[in-house]
PDB file of C-alpha atoms in Angstrom:
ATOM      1  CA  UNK A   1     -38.547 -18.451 -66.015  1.00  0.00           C
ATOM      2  CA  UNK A   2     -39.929 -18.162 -62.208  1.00  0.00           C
ATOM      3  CA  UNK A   3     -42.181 -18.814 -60.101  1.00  0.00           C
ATOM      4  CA  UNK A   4     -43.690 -21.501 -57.346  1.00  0.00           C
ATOM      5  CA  UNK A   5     -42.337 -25.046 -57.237  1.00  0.00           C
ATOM      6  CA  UNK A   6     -43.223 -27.905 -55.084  1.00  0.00           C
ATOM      7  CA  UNK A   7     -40.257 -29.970 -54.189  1.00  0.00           C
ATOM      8  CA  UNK A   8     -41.121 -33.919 -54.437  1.00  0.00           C
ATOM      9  CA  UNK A   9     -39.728 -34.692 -50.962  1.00  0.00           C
ATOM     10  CA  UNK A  10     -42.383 -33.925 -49.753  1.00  0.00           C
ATOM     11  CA  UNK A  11     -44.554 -36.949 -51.172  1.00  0.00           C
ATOM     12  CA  UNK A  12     -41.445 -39.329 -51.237  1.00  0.00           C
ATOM     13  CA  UNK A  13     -43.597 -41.932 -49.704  1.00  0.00           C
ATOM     14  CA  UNK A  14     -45.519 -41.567 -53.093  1.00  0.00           C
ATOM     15  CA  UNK A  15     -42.954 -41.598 -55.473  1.00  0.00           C
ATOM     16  CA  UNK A  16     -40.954 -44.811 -55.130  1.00  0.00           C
ATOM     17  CA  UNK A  17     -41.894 -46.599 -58.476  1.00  0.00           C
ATOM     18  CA  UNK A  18     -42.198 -45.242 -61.295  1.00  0.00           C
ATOM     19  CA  UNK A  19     -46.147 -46.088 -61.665  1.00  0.00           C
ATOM     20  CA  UNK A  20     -46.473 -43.965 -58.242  1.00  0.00           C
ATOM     21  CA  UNK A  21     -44.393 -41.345 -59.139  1.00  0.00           C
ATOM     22  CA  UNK A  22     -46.598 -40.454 -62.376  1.00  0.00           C
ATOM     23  CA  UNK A  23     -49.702 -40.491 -60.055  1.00  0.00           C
ATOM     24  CA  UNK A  24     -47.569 -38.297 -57.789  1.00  0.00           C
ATOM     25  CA  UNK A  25     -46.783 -35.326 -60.629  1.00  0.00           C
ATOM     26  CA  UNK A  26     -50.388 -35.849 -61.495  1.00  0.00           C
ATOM     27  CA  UNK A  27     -51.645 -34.991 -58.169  1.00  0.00           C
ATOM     28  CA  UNK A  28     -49.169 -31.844 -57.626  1.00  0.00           C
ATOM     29  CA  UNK A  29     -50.449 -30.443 -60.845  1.00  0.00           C
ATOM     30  CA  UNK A  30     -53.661 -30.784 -60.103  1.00  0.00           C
ATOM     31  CA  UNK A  31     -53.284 -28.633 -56.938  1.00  0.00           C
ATOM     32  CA  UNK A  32     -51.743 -25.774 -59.096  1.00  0.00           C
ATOM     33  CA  UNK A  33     -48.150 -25.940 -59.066  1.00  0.00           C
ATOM     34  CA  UNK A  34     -46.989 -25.953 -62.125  1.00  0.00           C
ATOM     35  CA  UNK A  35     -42.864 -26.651 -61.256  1.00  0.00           C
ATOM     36  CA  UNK A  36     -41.483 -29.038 -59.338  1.00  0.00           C
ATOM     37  CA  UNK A  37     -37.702 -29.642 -57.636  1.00  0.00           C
ATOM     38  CA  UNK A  38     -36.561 -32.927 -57.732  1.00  0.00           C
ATOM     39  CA  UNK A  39     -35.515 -34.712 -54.356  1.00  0.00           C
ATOM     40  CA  UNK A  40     -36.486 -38.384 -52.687  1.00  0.00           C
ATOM     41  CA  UNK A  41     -38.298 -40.583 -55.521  1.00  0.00           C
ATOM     42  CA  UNK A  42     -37.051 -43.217 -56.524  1.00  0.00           C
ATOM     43  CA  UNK A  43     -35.139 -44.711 -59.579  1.00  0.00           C
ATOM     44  CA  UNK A  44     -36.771 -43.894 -62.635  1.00  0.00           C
ATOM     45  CA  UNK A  45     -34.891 -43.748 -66.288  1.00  0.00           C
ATOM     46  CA  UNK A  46     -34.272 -39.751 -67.208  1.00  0.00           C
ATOM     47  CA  UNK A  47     -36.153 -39.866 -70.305  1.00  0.00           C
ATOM     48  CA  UNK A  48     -38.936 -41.775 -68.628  1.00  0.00           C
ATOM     49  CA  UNK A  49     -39.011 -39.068 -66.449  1.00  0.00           C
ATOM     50  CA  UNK A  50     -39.057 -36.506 -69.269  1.00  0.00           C
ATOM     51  CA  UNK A  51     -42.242 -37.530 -70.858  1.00  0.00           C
ATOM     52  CA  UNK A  52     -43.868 -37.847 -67.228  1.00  0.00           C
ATOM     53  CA  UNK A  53     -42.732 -34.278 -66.643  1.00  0.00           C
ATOM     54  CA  UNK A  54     -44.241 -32.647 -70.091  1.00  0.00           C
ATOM     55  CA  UNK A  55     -47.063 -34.980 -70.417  1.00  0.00           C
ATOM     56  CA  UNK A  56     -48.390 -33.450 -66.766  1.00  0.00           C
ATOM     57  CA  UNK A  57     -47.428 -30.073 -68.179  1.00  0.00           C
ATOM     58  CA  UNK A  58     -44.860 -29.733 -65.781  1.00  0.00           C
ATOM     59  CA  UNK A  59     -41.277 -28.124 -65.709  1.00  0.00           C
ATOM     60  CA  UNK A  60     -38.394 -29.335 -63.916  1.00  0.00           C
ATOM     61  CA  UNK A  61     -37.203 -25.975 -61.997  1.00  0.00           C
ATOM     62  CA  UNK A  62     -34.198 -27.811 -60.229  1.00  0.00           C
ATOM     63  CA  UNK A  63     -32.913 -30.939 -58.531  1.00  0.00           C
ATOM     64  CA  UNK A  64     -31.080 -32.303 -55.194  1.00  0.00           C
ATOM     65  CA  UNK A  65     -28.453 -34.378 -56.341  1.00  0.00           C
ATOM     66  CA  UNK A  66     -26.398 -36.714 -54.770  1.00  0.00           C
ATOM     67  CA  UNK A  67     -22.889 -35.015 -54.212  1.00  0.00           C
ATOM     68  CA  UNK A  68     -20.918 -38.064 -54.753  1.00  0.00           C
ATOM     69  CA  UNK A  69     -22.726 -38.232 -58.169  1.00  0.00           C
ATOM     70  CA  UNK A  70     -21.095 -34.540 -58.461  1.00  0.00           C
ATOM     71  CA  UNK A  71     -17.786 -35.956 -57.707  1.00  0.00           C
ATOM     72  CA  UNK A  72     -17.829 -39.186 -59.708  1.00  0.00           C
ATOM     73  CA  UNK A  73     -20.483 -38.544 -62.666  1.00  0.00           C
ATOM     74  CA  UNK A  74     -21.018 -35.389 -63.387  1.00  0.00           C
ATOM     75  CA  UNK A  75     -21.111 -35.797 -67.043  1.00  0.00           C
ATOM     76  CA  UNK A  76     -24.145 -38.130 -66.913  1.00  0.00           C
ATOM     77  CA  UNK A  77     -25.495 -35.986 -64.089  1.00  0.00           C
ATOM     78  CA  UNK A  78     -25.224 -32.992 -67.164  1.00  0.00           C
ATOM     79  CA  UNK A  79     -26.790 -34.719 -69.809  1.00  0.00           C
ATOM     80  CA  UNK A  80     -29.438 -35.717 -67.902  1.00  0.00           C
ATOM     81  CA  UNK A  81     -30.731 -31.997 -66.461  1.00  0.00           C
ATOM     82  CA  UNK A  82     -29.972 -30.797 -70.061  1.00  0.00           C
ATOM     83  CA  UNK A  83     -32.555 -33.770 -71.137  1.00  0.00           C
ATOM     84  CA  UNK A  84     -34.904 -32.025 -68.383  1.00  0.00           C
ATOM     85  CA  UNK A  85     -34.713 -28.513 -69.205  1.00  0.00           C
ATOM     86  CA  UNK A  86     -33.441 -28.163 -65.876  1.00  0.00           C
ATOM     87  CA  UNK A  87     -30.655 -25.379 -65.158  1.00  0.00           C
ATOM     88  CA  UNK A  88     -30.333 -25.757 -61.032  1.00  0.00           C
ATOM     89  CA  UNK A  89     -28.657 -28.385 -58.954  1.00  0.00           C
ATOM     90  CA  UNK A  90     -28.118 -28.579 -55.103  1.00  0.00           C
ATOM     91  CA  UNK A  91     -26.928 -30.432 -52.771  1.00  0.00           C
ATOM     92  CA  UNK A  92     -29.217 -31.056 -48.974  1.00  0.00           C
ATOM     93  CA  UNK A  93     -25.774 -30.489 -46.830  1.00  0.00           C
ATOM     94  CA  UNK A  94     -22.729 -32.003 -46.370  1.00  0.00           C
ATOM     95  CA  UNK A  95     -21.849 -35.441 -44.765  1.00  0.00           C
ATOM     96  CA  UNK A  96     -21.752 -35.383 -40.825  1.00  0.00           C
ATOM     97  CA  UNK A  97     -17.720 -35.666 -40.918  1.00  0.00           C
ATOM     98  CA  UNK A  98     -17.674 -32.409 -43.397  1.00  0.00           C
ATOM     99  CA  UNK A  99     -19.747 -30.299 -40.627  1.00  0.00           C
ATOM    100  CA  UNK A 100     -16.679 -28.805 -39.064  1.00  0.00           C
ATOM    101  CA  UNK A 101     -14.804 -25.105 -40.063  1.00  0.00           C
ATOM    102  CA  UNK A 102     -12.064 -27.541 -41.868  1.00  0.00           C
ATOM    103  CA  UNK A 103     -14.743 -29.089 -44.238  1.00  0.00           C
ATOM    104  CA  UNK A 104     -17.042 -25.947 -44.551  1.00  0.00           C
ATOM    105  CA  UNK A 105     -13.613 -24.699 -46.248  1.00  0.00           C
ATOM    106  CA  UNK A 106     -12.461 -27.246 -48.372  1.00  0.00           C
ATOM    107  CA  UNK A 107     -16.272 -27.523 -49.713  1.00  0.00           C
ATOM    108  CA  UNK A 108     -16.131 -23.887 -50.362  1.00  0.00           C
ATOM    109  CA  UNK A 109     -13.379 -24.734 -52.586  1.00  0.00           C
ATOM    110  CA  UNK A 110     -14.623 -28.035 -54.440  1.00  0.00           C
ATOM    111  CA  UNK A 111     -18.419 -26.539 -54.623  1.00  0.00           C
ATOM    112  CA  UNK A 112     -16.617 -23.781 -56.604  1.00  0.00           C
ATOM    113  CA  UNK A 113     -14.717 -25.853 -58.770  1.00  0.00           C
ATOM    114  CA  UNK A 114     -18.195 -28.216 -59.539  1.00  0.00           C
ATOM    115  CA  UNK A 115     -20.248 -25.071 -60.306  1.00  0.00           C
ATOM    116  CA  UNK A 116     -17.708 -23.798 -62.655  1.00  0.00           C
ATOM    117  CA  UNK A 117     -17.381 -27.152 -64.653  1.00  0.00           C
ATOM    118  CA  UNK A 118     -21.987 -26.460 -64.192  1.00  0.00           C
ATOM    119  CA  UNK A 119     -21.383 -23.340 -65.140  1.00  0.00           C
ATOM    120  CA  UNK A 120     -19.924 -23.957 -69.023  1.00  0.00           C
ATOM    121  CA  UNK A 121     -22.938 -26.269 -69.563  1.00  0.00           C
ATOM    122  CA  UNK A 122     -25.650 -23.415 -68.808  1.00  0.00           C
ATOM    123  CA  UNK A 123     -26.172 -24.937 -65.117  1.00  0.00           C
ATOM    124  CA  UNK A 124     -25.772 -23.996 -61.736  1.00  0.00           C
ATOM    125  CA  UNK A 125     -24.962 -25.590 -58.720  1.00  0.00           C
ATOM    126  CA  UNK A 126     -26.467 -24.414 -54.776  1.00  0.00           C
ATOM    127  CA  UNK A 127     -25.950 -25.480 -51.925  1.00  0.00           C
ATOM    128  CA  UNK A 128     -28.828 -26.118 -49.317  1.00  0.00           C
ATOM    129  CA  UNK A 129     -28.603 -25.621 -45.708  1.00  0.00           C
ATOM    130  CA  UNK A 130     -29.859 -27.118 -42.708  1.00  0.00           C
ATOM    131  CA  UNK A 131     -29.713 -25.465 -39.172  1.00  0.00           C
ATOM    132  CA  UNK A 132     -26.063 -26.809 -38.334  1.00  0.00           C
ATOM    133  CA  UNK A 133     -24.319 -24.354 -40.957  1.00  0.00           C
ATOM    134  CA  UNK A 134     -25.298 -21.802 -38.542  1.00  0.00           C
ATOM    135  CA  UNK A 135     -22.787 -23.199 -35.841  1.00  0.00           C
ATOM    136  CA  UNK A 136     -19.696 -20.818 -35.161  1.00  0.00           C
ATOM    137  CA  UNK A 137     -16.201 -21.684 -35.739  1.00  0.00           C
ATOM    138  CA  UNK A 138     -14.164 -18.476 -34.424  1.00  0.00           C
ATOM    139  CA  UNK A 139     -16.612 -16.727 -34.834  1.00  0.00           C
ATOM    140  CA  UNK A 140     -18.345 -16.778 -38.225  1.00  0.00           C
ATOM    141  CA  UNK A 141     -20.533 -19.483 -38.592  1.00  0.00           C
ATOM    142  CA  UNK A 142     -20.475 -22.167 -41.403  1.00  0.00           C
ATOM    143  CA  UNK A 143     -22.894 -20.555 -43.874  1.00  0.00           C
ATOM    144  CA  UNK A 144     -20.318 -16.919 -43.410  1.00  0.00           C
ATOM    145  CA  UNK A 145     -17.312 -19.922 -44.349  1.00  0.00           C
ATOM    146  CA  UNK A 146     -19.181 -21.411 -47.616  1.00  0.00           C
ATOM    147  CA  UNK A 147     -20.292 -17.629 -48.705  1.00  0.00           C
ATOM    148  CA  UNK A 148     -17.010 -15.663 -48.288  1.00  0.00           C
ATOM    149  CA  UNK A 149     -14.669 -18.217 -49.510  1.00  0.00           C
ATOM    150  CA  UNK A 150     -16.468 -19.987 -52.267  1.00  0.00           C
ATOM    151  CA  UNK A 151     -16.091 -18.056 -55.655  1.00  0.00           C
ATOM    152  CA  UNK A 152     -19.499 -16.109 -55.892  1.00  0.00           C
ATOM    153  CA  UNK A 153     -20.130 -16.509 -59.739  1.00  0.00           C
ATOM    154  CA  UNK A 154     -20.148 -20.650 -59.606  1.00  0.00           C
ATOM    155  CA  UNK A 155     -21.402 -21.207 -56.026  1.00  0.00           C
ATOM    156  CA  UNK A 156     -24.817 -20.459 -54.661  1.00  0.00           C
ATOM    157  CA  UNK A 157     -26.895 -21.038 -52.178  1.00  0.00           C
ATOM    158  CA  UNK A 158     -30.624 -22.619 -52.030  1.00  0.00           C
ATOM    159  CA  UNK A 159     -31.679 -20.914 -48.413  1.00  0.00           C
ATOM    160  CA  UNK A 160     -34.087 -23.086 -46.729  1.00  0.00           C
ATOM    161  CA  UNK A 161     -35.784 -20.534 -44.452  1.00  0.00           C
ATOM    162  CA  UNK A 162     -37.051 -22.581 -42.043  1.00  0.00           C
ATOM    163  CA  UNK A 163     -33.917 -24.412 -40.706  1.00  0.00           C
ATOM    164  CA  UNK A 164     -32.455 -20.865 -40.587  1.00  0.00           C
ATOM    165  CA  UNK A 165     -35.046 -19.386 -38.113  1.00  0.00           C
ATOM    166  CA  UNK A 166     -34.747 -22.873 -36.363  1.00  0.00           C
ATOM    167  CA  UNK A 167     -31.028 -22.713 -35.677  1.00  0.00           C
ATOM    168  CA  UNK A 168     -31.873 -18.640 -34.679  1.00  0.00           C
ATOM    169  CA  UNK A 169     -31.239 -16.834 -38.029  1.00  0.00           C
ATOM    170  CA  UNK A 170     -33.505 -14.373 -39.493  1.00  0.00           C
ATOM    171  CA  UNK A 171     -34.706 -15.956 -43.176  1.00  0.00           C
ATOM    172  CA  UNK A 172     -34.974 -12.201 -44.478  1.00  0.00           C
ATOM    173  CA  UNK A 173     -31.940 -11.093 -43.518  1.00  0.00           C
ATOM    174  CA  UNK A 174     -29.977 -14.048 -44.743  1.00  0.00           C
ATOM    175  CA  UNK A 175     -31.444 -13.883 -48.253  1.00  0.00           C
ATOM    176  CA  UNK A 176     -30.603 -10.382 -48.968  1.00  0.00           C
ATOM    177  CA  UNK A 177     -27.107 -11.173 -47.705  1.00  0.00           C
ATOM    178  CA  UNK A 178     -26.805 -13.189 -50.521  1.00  0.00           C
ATOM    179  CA  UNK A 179     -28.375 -11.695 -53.474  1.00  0.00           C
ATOM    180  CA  UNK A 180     -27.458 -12.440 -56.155  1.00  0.00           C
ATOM    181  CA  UNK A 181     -26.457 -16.112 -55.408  1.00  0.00           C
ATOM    182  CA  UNK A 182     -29.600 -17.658 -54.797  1.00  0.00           C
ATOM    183  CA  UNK A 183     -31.704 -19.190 -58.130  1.00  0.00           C
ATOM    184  CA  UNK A 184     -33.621 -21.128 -55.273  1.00  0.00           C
ATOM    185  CA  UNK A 185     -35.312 -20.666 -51.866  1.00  0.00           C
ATOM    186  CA  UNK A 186     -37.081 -23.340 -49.960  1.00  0.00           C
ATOM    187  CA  UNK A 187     -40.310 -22.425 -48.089  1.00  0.00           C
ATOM    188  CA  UNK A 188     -40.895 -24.473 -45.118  1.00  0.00           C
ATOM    189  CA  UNK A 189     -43.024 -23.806 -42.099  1.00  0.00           C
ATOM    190  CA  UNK A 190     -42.633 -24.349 -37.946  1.00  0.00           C
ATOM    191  CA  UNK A 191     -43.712 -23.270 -34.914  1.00  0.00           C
ATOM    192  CA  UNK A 192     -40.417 -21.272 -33.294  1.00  0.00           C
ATOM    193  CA  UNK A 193     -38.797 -22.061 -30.975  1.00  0.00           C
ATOM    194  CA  UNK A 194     -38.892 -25.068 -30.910  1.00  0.00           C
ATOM    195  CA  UNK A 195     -36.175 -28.089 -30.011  1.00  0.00           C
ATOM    196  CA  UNK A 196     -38.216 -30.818 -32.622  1.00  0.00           C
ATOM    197  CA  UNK A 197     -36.986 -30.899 -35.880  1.00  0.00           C
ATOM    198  CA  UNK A 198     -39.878 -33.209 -37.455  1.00  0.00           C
ATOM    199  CA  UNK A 199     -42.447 -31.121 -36.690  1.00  0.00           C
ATOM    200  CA  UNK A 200     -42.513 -28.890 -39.985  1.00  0.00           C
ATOM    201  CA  UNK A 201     -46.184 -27.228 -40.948  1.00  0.00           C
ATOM    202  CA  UNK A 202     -47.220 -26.169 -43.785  1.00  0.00           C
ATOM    203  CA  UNK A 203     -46.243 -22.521 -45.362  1.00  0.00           C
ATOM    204  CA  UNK A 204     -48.081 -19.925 -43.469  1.00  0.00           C
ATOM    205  CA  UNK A 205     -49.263 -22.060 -40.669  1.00  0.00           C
ATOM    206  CA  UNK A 206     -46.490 -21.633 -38.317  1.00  0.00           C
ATOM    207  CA  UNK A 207     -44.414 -18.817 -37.137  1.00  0.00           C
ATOM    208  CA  UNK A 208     -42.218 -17.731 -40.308  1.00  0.00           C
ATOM    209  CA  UNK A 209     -42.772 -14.529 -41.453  1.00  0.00           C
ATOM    210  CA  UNK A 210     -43.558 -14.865 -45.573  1.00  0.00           C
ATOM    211  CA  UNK A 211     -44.844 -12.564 -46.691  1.00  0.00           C
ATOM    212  CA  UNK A 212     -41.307 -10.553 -45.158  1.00  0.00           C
ATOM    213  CA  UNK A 213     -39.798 -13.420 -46.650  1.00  0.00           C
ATOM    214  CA  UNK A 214     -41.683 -13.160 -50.141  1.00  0.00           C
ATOM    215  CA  UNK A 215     -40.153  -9.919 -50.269  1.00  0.00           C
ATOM    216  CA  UNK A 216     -37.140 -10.194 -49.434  1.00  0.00           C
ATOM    217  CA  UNK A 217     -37.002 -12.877 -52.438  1.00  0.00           C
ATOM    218  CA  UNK A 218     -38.253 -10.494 -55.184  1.00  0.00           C
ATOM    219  CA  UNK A 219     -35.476  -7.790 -53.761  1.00  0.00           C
ATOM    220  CA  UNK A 220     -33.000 -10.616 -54.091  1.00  0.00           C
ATOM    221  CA  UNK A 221     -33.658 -11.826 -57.736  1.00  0.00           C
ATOM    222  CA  UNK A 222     -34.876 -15.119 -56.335  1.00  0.00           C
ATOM    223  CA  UNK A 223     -36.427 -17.308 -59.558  1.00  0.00           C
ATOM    224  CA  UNK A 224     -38.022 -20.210 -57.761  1.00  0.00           C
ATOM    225  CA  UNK A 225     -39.753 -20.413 -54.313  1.00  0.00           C
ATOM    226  CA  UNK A 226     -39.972 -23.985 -53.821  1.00  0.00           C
ATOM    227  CA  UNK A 227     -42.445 -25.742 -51.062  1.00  0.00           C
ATOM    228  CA  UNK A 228     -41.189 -28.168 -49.012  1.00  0.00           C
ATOM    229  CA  UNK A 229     -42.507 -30.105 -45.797  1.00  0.00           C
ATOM    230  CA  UNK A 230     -40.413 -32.572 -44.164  1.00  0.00           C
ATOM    231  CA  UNK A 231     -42.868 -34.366 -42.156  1.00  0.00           C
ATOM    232  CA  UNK A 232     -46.992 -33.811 -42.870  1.00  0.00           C
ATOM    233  CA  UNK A 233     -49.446 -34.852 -39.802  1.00  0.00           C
ATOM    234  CA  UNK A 234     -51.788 -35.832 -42.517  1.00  0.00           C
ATOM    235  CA  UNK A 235     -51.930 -36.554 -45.888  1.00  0.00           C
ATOM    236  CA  UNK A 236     -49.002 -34.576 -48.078  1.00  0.00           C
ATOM    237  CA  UNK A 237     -50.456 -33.481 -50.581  1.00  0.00           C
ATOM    238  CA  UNK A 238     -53.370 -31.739 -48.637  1.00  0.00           C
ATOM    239  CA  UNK A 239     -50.174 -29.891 -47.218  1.00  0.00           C
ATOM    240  CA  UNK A 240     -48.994 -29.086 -50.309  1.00  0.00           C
ATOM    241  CA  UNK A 241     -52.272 -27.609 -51.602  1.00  0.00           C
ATOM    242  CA  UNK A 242     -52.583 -25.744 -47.627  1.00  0.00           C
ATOM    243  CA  UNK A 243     -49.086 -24.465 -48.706  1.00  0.00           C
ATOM    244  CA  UNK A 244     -49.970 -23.306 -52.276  1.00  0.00           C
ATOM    245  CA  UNK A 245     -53.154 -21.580 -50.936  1.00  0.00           C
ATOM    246  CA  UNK A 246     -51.692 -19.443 -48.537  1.00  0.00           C
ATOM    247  CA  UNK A 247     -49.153 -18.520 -51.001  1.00  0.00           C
ATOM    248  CA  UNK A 248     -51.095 -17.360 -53.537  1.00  0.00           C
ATOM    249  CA  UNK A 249     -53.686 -15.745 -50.775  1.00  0.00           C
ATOM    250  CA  UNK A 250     -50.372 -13.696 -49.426  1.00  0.00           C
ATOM    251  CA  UNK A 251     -49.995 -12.667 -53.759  1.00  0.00           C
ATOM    252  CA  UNK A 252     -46.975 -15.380 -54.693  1.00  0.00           C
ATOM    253  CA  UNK A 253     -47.697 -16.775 -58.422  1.00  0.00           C
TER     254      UNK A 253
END
């Protein structure tokens, strides 16, 4: 399975309770998407969650989890994306004290190890940069760290193209640098440069190139393109349906 996903970060605000989250997953499928990723509600029981995801019609394409929930209980964190029909889990970064050559290393390393033990329950595990993995430690930068030592059948990435271009990467050429270890790509939108990182637009209304980027996906093998907007001026959800427009006007399904 593929396709476009809307991550629920986005309308976070919206999805504290678990009454406001089911009017959340309403109003996402109702603008077209028919996946979502999880990220930023709040708590909720899994199998609540379940039958709030299938009675919308909706699939679970993947989730950010919590890494010290990786560390400390992973089992639970299994049974409960096997519940959802849900084979991808990332992480959003590392903690501030891991951002250094020493802990892009070591992570390399323990991500590995955690997407092996994923990887003999049919899951995967990705991990999903901001712009500070593009900071150099003699010379290669912490994204070169996490790909070249990390063992490339249980660790992949989830390249979020906008924080890429931010930090002055090129979203294209990243992606194809790493095919085949990317299930997920985040599309995210911003006028570049730029020095503020709040003010994220929606897909196609800022300076990213996607439709290069849409095709450097489908040369990739990349299964989910996943919407995602930080901070909205507006109302969220008219961002996410702005977003899901233009990508189906530039021929993304």
């Amino acid at each position: 399975m593929s396709g476009l996903a809307a991550i629920l970060y986005t309308v976070r605000d919206f999805s504290k309770t678990p009454a406001a989250l089911a009017e959340t997953l309403k109003k996402v499928k109702a603008i077209g998407y028919n996946h979502v990723e999880l990220a930023g509600q709040g708590p909720i029981d899994p199998k609540e969650l379940k039958q709030m995801v299938d009675g919308e019609g909706l699939s679970v394409c993947s989730t950010h989890t919590n890494l010290l929930r990786l560390r400390d209980d992973l089992d639970a964190v299994i049974e409960e994306h096997q519940l959802w029909e849900c084979k991808h889990i990332a992480i959003g970064g590392l903690p501030k004290e891991d951002q250094n050559e020493d802990g892009y290393k070591r992570f390399a390393q323990e991500g590995s190890e955690i997407g092996r033990k994923l990887k003999e329950q049919g899951l995967s595990f990705s991990y999903h940069n901001h712009w500070m993995e593009l900071d150099k430690y003699n010379f290669r930068t912490g994204l070169e760290i996490l790909a070249e030592e990390s063992d490339p059948d249980t660790f992949f990435f989830e390249i979020d193209t906008c924080w890429l271009q931010f930090a002055g990467g090129d979203p294209s050429t990243w992606i194809r640098k790493l095919k085949g270890r990317q299930h997920l790509v985040h599309f995210k939108d911003m006028i570049l440069p730029s020095t503020d990182n709040n003010a994220t637009l929606e897909v196609g209304e800022g300076s990213l190139d996607f439709p290069s980027i849409i095709e450097a996906c489908k040369d990739a093998g990349v299964q989910w393109h996943i919407v995602e907007q930080d901070f909205c001026p507006g109302d969220p959800f008219e961002s996410m349906a702005t977003s899901y427009r233009n990508l189906i006007a530039m021929g993304l399904e």
